[in-house]
CSV table of C-alpha atoms in Angstrom, one decimal:
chain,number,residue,atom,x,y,z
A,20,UNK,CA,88.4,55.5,63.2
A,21,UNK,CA,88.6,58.7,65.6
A,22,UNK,CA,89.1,62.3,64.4
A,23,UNK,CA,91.0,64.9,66.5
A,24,UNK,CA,90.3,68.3,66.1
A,25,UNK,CA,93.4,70.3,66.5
A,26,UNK,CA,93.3,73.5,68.7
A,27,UNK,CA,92.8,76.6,67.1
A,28,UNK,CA,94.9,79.7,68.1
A,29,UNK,CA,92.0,80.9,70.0
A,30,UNK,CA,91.7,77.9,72.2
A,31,UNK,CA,95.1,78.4,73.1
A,32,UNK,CA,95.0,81.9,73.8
A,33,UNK,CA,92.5,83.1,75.8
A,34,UNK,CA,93.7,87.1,74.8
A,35,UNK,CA,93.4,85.8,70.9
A,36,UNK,CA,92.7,89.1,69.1
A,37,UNK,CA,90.0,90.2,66.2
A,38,UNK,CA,90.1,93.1,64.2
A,39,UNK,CA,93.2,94.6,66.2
A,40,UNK,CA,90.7,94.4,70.1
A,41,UNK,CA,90.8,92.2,72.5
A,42,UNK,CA,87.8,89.6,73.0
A,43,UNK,CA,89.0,88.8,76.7
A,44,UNK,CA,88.0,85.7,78.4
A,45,UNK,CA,86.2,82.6,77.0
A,46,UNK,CA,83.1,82.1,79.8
A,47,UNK,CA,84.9,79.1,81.2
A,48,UNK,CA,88.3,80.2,81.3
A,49,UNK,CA,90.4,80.1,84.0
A,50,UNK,CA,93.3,82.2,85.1
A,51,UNK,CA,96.2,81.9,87.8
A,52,UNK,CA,98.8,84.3,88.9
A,53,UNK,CA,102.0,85.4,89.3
A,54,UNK,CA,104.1,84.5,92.6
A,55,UNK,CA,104.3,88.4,92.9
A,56,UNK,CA,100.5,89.4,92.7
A,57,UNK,CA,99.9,86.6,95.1
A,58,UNK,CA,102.6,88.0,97.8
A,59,UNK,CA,101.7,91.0,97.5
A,60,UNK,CA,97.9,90.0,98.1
A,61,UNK,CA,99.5,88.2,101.0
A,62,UNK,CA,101.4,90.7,102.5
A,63,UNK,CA,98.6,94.0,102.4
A,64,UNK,CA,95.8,91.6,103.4
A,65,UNK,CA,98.2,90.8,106.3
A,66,UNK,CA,99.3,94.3,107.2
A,67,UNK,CA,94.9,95.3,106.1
A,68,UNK,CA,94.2,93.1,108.6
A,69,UNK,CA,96.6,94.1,111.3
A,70,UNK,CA,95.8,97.4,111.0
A,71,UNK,CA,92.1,96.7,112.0
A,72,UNK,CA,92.4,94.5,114.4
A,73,UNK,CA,94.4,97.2,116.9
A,74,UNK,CA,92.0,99.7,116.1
A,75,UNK,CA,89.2,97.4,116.6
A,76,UNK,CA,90.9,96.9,120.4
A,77,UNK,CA,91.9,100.3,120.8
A,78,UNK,CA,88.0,101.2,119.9
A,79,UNK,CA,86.7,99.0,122.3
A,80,UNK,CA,88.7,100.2,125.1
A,81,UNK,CA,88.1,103.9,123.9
A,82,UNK,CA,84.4,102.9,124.7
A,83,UNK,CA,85.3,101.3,128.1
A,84,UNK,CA,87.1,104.0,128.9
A,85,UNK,CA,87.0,107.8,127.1
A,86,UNK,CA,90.3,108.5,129.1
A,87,UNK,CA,92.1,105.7,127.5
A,88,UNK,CA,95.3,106.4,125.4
A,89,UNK,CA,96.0,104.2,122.3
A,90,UNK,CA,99.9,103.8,121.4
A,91,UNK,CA,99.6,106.0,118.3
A,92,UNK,CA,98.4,109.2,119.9
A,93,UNK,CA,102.0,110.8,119.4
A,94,UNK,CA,100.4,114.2,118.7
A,95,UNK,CA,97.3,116.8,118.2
A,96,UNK,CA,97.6,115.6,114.7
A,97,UNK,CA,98.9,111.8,114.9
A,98,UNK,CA,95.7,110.8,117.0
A,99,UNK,CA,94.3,107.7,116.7
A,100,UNK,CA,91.5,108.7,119.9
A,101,UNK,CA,90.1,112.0,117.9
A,102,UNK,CA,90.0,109.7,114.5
A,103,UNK,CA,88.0,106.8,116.5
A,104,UNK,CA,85.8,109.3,118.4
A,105,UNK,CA,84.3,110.9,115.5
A,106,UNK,CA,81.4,109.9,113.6
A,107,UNK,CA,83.4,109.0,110.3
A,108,UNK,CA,84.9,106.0,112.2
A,109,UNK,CA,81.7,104.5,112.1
A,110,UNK,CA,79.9,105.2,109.1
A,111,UNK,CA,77.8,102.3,109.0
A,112,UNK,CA,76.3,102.2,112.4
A,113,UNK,CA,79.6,100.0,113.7
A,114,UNK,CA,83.3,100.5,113.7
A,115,UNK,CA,84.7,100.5,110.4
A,116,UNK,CA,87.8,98.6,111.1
A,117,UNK,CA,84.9,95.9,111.6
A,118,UNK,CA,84.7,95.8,107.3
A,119,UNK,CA,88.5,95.4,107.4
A,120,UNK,CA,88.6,92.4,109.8
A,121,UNK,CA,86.2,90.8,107.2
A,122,UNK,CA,87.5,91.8,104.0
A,123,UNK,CA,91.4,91.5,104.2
A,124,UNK,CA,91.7,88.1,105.5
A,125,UNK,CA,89.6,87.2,102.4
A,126,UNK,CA,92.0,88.8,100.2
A,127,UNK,CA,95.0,87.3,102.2
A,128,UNK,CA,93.3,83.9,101.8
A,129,UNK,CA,93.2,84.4,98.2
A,130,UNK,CA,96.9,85.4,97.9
A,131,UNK,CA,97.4,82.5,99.5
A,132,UNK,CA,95.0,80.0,97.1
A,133,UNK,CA,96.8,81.1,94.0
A,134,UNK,CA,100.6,80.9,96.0
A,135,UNK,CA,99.2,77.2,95.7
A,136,UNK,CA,98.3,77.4,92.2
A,137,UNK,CA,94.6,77.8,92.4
A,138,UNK,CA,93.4,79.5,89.4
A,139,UNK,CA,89.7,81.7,89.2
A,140,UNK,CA,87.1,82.2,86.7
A,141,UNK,CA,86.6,85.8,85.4
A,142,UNK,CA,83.8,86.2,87.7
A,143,UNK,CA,85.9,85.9,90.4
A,144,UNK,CA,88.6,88.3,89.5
A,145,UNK,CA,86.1,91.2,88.6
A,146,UNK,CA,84.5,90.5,91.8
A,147,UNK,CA,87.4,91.0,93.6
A,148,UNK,CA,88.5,94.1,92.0
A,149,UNK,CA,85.4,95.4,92.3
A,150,UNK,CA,85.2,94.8,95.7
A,151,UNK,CA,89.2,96.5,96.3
A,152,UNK,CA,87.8,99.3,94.2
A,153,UNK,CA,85.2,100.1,96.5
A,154,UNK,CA,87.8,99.8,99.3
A,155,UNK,CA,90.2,102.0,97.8
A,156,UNK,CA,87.2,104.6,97.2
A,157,UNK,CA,86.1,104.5,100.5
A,158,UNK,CA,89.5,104.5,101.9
A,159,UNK,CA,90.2,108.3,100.2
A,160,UNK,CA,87.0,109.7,101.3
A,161,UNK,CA,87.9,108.5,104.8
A,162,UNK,CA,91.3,110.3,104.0
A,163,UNK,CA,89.5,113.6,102.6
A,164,UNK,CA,87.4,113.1,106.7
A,165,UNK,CA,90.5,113.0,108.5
A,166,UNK,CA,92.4,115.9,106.8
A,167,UNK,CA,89.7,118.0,106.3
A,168,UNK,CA,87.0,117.4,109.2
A,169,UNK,CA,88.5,115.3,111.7
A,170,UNK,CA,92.3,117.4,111.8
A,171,UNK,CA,93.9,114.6,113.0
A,172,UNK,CA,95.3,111.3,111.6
A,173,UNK,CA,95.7,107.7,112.5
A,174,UNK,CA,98.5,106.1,111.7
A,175,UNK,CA,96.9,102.7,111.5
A,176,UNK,CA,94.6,104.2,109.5
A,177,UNK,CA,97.5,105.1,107.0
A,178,UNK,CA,98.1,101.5,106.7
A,179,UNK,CA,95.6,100.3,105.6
A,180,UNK,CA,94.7,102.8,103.1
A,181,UNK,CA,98.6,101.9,101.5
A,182,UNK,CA,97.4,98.4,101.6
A,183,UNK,CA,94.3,98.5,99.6
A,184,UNK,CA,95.8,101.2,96.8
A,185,UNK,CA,98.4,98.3,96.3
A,186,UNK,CA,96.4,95.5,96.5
A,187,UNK,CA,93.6,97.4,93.7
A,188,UNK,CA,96.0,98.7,91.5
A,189,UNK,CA,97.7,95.4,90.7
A,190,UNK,CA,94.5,93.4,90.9
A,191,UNK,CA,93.5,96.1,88.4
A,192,UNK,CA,96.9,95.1,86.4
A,193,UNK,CA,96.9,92.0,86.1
A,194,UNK,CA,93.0,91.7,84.9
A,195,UNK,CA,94.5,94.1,82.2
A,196,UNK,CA,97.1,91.8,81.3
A,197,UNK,CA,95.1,89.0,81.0
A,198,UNK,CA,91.9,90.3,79.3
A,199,UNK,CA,89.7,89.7,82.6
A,200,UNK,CA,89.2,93.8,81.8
A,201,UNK,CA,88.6,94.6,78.0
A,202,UNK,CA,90.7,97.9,77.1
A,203,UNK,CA,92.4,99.0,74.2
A,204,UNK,CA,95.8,97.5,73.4
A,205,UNK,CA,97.7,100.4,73.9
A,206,UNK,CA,96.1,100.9,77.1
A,207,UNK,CA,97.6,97.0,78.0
A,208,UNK,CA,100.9,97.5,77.1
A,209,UNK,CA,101.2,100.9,78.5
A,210,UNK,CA,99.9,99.5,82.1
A,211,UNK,CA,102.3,96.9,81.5
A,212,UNK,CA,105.2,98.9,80.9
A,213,UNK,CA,104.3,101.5,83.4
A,214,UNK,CA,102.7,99.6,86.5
A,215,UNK,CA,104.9,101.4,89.2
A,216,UNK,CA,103.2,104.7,87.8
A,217,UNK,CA,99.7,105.4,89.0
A,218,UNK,CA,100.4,104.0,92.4
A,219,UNK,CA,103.5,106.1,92.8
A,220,UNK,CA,101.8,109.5,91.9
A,221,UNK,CA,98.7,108.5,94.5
A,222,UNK,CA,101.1,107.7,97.4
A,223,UNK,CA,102.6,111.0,96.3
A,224,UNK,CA,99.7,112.7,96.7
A,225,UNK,CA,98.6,111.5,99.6
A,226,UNK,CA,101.7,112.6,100.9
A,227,UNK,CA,101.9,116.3,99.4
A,228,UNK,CA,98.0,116.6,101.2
A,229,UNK,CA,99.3,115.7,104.5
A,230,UNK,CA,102.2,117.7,104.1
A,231,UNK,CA,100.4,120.8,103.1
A,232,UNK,CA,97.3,120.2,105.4
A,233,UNK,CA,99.7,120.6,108.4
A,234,UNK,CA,102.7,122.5,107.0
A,235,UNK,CA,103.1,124.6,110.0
A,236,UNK,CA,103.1,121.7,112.4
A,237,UNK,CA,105.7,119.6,110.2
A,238,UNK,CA,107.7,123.0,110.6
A,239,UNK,CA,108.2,122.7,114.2
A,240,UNK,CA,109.1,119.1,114.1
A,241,UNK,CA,111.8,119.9,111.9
């Protein structure tokens, strides 16, 4: 004679709750996503990638040739050449949009493992929005370079920095949602209710910088 053991609450639930916190994840538990995280992973990896592959071209012929023109020099300040030339485009020793030609395929890829139904361990999800963190970081202090020290601004370079905000913040979402990041309950449900927020206000900011930075210039275009 066999005996079954029938599944607690806790095995079911992977967010089960004790003394009104969260536990999070079980070491072994795996989670999926939604159709929408995974597009959207898609999609900014995509237009991540994109972005860094024509300024990795346009950098390469800047270097063949220092009178050479990329497509998105429209202006003094929407100029790609005086963003590439200076030494914040290559912080490491090597282009930057080098990182992004590594890094945004590999979150692309992963939009498209879980558009399949692949599902990750917790590792994996805090690695990866650790690693979009980091992006997103460096991404802003690239932004602060090009307002601030550079004077000019790439467009490409816009891009990508849209991309990775998105592709953090809802990373950052749905390991909320689904206790791959311990917080408060209140925290949870507000993240879940307001999502559209923070990433709203920071495009909104970025905007209001660029606006202000060159006011005067916007002026005549007007």
């Amino acid at each position: 004679m066999t005996s079954s053991t029938k599944p607690t609450a806790h095995h079911l639930n992977p967010l089960a709750r004790h003394g009104g916190r969260r536990t999070g994840l079980a070491p072994q538990t795996t989670v999926g996503a939604s159709r929408s995280l995974a597009w959207l992973l898609i999609v900014t990896g995509a237009l991540g990638s994109l972005a860094s592959f024509v300024i990795t071209i346009d950098k390469f012929r800047l270097l063949q040739d220092p009178a050479f023109a990329p497509s998105c020099n429209l202006s003094p300040v929407l100029s790609c050449a005086n963003v590439m030339g200076s030494d914040q485009a290559g912080v490491f020793g090597f282009p930057n949009p080098l990182l992004g030609l590594l890094t945004y395929p590999v979150v692309a890829a992963v939009g498209l493992a879980l558009l399949a139904g692949a599902r990750f361990r917790r590792w994996f999800w805090l690695g990866l929005n650790a690693g979009t963190l980091l992006g997103a970081g460096f991404c802003m202090w690239l932004m602060t370079q090009a307002l601030y020290e550079i004077g000019a601004l790439c467009l490409w370079c816009c891009l990508a920095w849209a991309a990775t905000i998105a592709m953090f913040w809802y990373l950052t979402v749905h390991n909320l949602r689904h206790g791959v990041i311990r917080a408060p309950r209140v925290l949870v449900a507000g993240v879940r209710e307001f999502h559209w927020a923070v990433p709203t206000a920071w495009y909104l900011s970025i905007v209001m910088l660029i606006a202000t930075r060159w006011w005067d210039y916007w002026r005549t275009l007007l």
